[in-house]
mmCIF file of C-alpha atoms in Angstrom:
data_model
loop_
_atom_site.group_PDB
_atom_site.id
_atom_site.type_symbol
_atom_site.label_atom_id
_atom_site.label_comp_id
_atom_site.label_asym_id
_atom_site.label_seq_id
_atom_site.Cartn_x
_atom_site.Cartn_y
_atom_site.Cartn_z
ATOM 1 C CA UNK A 26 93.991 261.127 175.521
ATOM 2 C CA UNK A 27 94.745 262.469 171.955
ATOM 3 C CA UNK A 28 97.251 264.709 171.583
ATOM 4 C CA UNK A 29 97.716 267.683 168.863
ATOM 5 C CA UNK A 30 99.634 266.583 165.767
ATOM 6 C CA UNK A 31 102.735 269.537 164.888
ATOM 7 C CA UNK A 32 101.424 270.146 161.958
ATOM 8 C CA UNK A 33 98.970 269.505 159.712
ATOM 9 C CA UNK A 34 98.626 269.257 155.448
ATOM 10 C CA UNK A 35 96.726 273.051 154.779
ATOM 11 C CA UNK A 36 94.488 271.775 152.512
ATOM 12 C CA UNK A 37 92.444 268.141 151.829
ATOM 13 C CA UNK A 38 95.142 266.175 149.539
ATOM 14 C CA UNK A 39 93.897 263.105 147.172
ATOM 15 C CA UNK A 40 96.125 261.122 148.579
ATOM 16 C CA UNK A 41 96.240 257.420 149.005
ATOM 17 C CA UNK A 42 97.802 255.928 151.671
ATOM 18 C CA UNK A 43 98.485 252.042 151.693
ATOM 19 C CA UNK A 44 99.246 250.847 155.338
ATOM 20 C CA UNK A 45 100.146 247.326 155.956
ATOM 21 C CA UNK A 46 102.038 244.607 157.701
ATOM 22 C CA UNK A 47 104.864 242.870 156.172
ATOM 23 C CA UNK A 48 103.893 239.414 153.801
ATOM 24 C CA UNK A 49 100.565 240.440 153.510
ATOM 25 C CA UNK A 50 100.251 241.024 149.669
ATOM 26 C CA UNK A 51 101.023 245.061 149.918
ATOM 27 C CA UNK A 52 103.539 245.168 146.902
ATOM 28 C CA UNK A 53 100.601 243.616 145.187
ATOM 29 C CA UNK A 54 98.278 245.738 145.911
ATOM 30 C CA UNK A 55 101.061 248.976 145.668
ATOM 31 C CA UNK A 56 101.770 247.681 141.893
ATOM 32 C CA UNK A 57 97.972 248.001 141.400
ATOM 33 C CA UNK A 58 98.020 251.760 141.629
ATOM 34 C CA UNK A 59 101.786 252.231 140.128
ATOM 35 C CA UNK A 60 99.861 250.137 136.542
ATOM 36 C CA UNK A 61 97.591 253.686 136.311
ATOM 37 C CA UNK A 62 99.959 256.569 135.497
ATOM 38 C CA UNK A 63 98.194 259.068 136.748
ATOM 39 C CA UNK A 64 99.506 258.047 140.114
ATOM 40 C CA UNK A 65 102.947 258.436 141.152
ATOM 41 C CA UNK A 66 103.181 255.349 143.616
ATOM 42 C CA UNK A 67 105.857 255.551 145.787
ATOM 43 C CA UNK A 68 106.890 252.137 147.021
ATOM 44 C CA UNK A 69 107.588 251.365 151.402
ATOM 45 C CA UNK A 70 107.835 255.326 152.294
ATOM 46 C CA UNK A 71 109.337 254.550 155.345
ATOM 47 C CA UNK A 72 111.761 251.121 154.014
ATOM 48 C CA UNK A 73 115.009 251.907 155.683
ATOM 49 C CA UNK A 74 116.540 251.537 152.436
ATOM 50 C CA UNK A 75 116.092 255.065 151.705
ATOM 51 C CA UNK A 76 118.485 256.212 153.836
ATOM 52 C CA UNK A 77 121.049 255.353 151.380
ATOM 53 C CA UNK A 78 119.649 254.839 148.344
ATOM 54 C CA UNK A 79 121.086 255.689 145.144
ATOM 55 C CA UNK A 80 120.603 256.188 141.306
ATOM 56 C CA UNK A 81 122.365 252.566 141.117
ATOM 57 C CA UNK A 82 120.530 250.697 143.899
ATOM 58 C CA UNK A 83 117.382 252.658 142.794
ATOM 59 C CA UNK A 84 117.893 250.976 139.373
ATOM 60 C CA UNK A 85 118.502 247.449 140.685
ATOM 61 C CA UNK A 86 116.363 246.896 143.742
ATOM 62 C CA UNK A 87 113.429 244.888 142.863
ATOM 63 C CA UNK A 88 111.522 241.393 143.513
ATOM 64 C CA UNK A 89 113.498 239.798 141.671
ATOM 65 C CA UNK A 90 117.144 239.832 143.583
ATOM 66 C CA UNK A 91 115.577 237.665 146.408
ATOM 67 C CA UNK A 92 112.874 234.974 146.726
ATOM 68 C CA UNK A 93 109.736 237.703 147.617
ATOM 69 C CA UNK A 94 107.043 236.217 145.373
ATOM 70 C CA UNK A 95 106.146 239.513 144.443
ATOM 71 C CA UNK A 96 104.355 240.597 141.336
ATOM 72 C CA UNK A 97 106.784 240.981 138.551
ATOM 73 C CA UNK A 98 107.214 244.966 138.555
ATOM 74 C CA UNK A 99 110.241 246.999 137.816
ATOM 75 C CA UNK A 100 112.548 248.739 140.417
ATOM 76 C CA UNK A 101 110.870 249.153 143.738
ATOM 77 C CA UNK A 102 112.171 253.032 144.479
ATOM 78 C CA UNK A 103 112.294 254.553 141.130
ATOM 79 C CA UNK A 104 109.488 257.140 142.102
ATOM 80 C CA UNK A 105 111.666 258.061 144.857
ATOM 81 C CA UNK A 106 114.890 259.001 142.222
ATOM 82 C CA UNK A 107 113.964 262.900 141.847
ATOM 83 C CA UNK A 108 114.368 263.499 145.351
ATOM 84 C CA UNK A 109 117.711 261.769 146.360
ATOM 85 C CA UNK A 110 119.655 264.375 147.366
ATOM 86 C CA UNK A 111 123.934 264.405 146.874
ATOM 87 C CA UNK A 112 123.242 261.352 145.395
ATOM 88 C CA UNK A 113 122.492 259.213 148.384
ATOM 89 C CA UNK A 114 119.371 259.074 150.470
ATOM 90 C CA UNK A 115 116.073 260.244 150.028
ATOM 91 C CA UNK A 116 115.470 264.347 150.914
ATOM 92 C CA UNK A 117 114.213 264.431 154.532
ATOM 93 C CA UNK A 118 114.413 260.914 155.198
ATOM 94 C CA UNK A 119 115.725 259.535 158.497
ATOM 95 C CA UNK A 120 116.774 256.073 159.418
ATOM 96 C CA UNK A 121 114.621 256.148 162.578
ATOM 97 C CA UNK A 122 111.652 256.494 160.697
ATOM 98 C CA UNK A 123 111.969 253.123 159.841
ATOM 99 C CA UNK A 124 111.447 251.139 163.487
ATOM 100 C CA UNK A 125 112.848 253.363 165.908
ATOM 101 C CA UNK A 126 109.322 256.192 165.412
ATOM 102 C CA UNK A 127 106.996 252.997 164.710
ATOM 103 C CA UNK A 128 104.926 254.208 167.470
ATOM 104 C CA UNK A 129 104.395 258.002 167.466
ATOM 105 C CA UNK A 130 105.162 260.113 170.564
ATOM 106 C CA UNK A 131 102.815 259.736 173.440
ATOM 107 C CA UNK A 132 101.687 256.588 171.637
ATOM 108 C CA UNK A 133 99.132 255.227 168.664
ATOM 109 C CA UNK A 134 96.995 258.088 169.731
ATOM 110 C CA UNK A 135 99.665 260.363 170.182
ATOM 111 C CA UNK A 136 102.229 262.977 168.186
ATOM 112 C CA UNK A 137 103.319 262.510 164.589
ATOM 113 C CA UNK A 138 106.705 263.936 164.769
ATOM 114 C CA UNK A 139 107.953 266.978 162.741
ATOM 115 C CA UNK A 140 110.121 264.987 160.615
ATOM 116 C CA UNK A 141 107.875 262.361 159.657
ATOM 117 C CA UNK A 142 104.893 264.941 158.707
ATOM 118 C CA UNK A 143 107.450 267.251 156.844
ATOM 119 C CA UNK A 144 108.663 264.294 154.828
ATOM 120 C CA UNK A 145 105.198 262.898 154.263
ATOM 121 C CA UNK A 146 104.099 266.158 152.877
ATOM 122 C CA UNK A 147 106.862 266.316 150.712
ATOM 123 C CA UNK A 148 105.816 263.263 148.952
ATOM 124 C CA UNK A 149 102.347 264.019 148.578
ATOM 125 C CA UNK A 150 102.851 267.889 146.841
ATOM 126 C CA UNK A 151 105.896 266.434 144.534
ATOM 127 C CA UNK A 152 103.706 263.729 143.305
ATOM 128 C CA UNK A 153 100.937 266.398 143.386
ATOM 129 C CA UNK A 154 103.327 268.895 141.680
ATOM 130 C CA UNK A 155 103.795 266.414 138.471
ATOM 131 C CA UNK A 156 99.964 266.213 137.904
ATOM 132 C CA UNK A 157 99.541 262.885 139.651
ATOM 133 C CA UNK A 158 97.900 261.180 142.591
ATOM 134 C CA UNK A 159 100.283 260.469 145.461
ATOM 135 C CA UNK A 160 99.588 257.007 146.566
ATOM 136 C CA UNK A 161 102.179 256.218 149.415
ATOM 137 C CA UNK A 162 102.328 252.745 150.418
ATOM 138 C CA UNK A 163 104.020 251.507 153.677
ATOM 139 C CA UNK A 164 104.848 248.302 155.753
ATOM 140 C CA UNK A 165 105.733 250.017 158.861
ATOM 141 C CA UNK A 166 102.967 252.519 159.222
ATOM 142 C CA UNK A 167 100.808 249.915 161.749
ATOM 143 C CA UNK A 168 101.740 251.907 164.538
ATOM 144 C CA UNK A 169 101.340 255.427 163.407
ATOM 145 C CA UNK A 170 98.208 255.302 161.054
ATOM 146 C CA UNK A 171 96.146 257.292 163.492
ATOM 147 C CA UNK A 172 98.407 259.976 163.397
ATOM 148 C CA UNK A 173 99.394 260.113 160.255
ATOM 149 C CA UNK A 174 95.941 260.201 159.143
ATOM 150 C CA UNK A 175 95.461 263.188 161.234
ATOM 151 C CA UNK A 176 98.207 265.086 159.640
ATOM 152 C CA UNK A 177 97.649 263.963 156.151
ATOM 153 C CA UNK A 178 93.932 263.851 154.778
ATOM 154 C CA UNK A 179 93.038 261.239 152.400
ATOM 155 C CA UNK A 180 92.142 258.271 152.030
ATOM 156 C CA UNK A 181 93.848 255.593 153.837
ATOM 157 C CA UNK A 182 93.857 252.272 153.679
ATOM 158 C CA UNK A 183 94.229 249.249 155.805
ATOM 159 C CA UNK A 184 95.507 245.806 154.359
ATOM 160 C CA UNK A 185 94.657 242.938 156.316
ATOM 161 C CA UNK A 186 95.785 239.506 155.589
ATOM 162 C CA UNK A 187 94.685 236.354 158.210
ATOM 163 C CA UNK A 188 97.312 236.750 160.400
ATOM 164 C CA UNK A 189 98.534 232.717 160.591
ATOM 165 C CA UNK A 190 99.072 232.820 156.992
ATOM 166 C CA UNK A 191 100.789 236.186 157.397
ATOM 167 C CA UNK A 192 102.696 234.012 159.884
ATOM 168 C CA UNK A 193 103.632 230.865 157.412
ATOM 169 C CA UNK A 194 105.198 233.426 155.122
ATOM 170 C CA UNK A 195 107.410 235.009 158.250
ATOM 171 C CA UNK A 196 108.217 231.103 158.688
ATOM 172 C CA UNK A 197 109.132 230.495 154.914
ATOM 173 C CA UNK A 198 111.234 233.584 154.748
ATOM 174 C CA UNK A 199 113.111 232.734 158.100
ATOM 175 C CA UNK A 200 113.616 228.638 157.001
ATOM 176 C CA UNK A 201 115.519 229.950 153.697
ATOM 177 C CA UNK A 202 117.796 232.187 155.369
ATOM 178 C CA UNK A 203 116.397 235.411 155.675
ATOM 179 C CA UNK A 204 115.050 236.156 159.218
ATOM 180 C CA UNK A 205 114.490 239.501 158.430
ATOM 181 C CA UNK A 206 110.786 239.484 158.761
ATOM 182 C CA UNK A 207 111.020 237.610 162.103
ATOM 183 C CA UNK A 208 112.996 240.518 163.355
ATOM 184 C CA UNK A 209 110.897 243.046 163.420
ATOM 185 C CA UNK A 210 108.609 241.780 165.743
ATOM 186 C CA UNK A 211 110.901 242.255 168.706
ATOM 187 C CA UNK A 212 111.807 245.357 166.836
ATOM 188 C CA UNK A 213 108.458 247.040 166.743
ATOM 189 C CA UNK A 214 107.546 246.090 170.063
ATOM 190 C CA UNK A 215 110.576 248.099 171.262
ATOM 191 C CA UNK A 216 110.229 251.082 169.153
ATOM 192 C CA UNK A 217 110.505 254.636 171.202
ATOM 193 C CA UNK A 218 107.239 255.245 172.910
ATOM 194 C CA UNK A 219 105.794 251.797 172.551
ATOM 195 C CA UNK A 220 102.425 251.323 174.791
ATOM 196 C CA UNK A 221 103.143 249.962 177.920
ATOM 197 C CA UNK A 222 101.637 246.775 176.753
ATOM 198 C CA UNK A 223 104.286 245.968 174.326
ATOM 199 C CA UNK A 224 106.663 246.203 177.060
ATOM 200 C CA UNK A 225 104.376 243.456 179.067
ATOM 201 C CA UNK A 226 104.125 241.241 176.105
ATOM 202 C CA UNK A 227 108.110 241.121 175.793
ATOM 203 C CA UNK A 228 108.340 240.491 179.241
ATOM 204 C CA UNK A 229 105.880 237.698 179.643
ATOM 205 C CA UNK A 230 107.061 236.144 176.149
ATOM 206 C CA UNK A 231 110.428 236.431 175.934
ATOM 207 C CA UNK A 232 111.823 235.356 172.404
ATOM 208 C CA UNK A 233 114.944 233.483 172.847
ATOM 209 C CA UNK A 234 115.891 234.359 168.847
ATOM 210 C CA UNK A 235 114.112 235.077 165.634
ATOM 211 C CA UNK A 236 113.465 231.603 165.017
ATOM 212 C CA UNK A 237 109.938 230.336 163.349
ATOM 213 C CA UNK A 238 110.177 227.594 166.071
ATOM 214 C CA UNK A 239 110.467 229.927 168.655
ATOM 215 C CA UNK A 240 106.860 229.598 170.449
ATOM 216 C CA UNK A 241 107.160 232.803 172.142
ATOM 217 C CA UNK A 242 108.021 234.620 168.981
ATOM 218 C CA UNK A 243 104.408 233.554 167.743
ATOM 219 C CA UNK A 244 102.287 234.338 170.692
ATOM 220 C CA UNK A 245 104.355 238.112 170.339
ATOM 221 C CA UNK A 246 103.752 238.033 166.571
ATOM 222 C CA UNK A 247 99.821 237.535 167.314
ATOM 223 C CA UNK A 248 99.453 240.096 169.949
ATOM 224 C CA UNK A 249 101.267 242.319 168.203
ATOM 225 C CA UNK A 250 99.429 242.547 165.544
ATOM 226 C CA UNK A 251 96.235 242.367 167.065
ATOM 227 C CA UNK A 252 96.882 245.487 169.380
ATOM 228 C CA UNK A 253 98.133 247.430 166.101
ATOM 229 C CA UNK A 254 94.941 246.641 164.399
ATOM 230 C CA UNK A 255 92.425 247.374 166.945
ATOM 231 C CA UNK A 256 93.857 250.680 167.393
ATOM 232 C CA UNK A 257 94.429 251.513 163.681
ATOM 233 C CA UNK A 258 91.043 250.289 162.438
ATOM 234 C CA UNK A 259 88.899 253.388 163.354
ATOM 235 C CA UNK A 260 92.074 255.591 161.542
ATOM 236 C CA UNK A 261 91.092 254.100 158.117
ATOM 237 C CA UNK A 262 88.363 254.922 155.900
ATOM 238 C CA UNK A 263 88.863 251.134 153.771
ATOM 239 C CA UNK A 264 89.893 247.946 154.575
ATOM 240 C CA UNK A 265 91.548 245.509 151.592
ATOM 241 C CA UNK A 266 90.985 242.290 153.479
ATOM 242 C CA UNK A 267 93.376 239.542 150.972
ATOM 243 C CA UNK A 268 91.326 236.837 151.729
ATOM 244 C CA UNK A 269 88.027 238.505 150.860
ATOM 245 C CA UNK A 270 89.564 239.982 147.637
ATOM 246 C CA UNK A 271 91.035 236.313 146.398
ATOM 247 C CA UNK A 272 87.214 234.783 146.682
ATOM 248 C CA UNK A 273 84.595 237.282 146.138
ATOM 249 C CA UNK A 274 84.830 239.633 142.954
ATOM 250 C CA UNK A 275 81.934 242.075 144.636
ATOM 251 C CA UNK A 276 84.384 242.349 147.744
ATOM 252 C CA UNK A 277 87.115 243.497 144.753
ATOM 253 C CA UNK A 278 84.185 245.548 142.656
ATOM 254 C CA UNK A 279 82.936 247.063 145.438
ATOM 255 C CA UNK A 280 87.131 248.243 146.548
ATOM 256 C CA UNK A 281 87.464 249.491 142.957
ATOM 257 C CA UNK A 282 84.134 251.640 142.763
ATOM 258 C CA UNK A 283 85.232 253.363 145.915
ATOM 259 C CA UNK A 284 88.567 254.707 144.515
ATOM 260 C CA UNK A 285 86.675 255.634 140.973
ATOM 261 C CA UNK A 286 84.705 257.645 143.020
ATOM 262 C CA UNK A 287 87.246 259.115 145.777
ATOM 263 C CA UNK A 288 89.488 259.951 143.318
ATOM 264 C CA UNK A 289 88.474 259.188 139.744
ATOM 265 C CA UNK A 290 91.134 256.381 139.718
ATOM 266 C CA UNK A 291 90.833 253.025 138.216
ATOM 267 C CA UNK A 292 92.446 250.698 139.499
ATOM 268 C CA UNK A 293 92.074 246.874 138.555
ATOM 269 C CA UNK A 294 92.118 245.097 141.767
ATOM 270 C CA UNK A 295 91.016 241.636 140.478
ATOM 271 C CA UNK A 296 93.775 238.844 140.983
ATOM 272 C CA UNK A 297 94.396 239.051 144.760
ATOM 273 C CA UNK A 298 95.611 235.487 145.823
ATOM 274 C CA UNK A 299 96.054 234.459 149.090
ATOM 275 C CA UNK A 300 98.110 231.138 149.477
ATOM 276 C CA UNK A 301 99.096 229.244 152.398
ATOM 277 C CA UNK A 302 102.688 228.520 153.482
ATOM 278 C CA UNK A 303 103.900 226.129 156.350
ATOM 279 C CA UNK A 304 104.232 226.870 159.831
ATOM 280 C CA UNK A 305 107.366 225.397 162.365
ATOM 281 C CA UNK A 306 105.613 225.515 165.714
ATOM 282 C CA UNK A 307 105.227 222.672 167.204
ATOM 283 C CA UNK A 308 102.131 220.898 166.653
ATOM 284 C CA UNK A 309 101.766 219.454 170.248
ATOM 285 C CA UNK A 310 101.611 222.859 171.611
ATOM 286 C CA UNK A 311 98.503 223.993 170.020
ATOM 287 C CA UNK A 312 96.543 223.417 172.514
ATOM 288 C CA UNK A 313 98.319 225.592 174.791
ATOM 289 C CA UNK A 314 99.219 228.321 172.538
ATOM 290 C CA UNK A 315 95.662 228.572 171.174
ATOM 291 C CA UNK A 316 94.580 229.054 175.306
ATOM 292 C CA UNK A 317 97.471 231.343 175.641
ATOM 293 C CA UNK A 318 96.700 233.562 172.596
ATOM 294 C CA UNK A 319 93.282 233.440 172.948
ATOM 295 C CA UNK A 320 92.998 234.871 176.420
ATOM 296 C CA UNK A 321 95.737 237.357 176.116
ATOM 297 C CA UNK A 322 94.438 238.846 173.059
ATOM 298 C CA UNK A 323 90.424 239.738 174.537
ATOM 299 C CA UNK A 324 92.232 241.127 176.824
ATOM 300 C CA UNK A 325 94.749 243.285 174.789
ATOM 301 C CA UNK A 326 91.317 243.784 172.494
ATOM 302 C CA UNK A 327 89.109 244.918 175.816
ATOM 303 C CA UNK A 328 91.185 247.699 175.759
ATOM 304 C CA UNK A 329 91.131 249.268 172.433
ATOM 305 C CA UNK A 330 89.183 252.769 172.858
ATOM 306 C CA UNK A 331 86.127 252.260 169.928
ATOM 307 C CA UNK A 332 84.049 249.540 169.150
ATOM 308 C CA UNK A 333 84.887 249.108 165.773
ATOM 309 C CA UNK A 334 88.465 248.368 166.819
ATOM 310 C CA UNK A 335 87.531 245.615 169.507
ATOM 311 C CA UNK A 336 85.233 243.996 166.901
ATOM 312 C CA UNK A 337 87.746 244.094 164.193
ATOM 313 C CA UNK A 338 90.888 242.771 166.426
ATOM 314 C CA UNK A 339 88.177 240.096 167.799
ATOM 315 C CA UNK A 340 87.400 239.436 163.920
ATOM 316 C CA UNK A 341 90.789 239.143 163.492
ATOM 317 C CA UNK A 342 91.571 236.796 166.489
ATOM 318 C CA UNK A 343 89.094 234.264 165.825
ATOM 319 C CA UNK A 344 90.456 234.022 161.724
ATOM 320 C CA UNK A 345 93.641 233.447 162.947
ATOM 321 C CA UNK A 346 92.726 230.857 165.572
ATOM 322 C CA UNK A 347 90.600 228.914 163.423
ATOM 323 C CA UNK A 348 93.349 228.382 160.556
ATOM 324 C CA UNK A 349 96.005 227.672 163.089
ATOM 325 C CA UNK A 350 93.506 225.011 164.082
ATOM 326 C CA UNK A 351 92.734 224.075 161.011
ATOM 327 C CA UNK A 352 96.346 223.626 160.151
ATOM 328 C CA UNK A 353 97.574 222.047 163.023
ATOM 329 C CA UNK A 354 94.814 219.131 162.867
ATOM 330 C CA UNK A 355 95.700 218.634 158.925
ATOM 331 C CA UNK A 356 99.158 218.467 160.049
ATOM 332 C CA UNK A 357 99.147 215.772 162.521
ATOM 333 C CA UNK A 358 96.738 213.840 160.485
ATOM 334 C CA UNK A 359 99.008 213.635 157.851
ATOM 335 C CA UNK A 360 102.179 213.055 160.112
#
């Protein structure tokens, strides 16, 4: 049942909202829009990061202090700089936003709270304020983009990246030392007012750390993701699919026309790669993890409330479980 957002933005904003996963090309695709200034492009609305940011860290915090592979912009947060208020942390801004309110109240379908929304807003009439297009970009927004795109009319936009590679990059991150992105798995599926299926998933597939070995970790990472996505899907009015974008220039013409003519922004979309990283599961347990994932994801998917969720968590499925295949026979054969 959907519930009534708080509030609501009084009036239709040209806003751009980027929603996305983590490792799935979004600072890419964010830097796209920050190149045309007449946006004002504000970078992970709802990083935790914000919380404490300052002039100094504002100044300093970009892809080149750790080993992202991002596109070689300047500071992340600068956008963010005229609203730190005291000097540390961003106006309205609350650490909770960041995990904790992943899921909104009463669920994906459910409440936006007050805080979010009022902080949300603020970003989109200061960047409106300066003469600019707000484009907000965000890789924790999976669970909320329903209601958030209730509450704040625009455009908004899902990016979509085949989730084993999204995987392989979790794996590379977490085999150098930073397990950061393996974290917030368990982390999102315990957020406040997480779906009563999250709480299932956890409890069949217990992680036993944020490992990229750790087979349960995987089969949570998949379902995750492919409940998030069938829910989300009907929220967004485009879909940036990586792959699609790194092969087929109409797939990137086609993206480009529809922003020239939603907002009178060009943006220059062409250049999307989409590489493939390594994965540390096990090889011999493919067969059983493919099973596994396979039939508890149609299920999670026979759930989702439209049509054009099921089809696009089902599209979704079936990418990812014919590149783990893929992968996993390539692997042994050259073992």
């Amino acid at each position: 049942m959907r519930h009534a957002t708080p509030a609501r933005m009084e009036h239709e904003t040209g806003m751009i909202f980027l929603h996305s996963g983590f490792r799935t090309a979004s600072t890419w695709v964010w830097s796209r829009f920050r190149a045309n200034t007449g946006t004002l492009s504000y970078y992970e609305v709802f990083n935790e990061r914000l919380a404490s940011l300052t002039l100094q860290t504002a100044l300093a915090l970009n892809g080149r202090i750790w080993h992202s592979k991002h596109p070689p912009v300047k500071n992340y947060f600068e956008e963010f700089i005229p609203l730190i208020q005291n000097g540390q942390g961003i106006f309205l801004y609350q650490q909770s936003m960041s995990s904790e309110w992943f899921i909104p109240q009463g669920g994906m379908d459910g409440t936006l709270r007050q805080e979010e929304f009022l902080y949300c807003q603020l970003l989109v009439k200061y960047a409106e304020q300066t003469g600019k297009i707000p484009v907000l970009s965000a890789t924790r927004s999976l669970g909320r983009i329903p209601a958030l795109s209730r509450a704040i009319p625009g455009t908004h936009v899902l990016i979509y990246r085949n989730l084993f590679k999204q995987w392989c990059s979790f794996t590379e991150q977490g085999e150098i030392g930073n397990p950061y992105f393996l974290k917030t798995i368990v982390q999102q599926l315990q957020a406040q007012s997480a779906p009563p299926e999250f709480a299932a998933i956890l409890a069949e597939f217990t992680p036993a750390s944020a490992s990229p070995r750790d087979e349960n970790l995987f089969v949570c990472f998949v379902l995750l993701h492919l409940y998030l996505y069938s829910r989300a899907r009907p929220a967004c009015d485009l879909v940036m699919d990586i792959a699609a974008m790194a092969t087929d220039p109409a797939c990137t013409a086609a993206l480009e026309q529809q922003f020239l003519a939603r907002h009178g922004l060009s943006v220059d979309l062409s250049g999307a790669t989409d590489g493939m990283m390594f994965c540390q599961i096990d090889p011999a347990a493919h067969d059983r993890l493919h099973h596994i994932i396979d039939e508890r994801g149609r299920a999670l998917l026979k759930s989702a409330e439209t049509e054009q969720g099921r089809a696009f968590g089902l599209k979704a499925l079936e990418a990812f479980l014919t590149t783990y295949t893929a992968y996993t026979r390539e692997t042994l054969t050259t073992a």
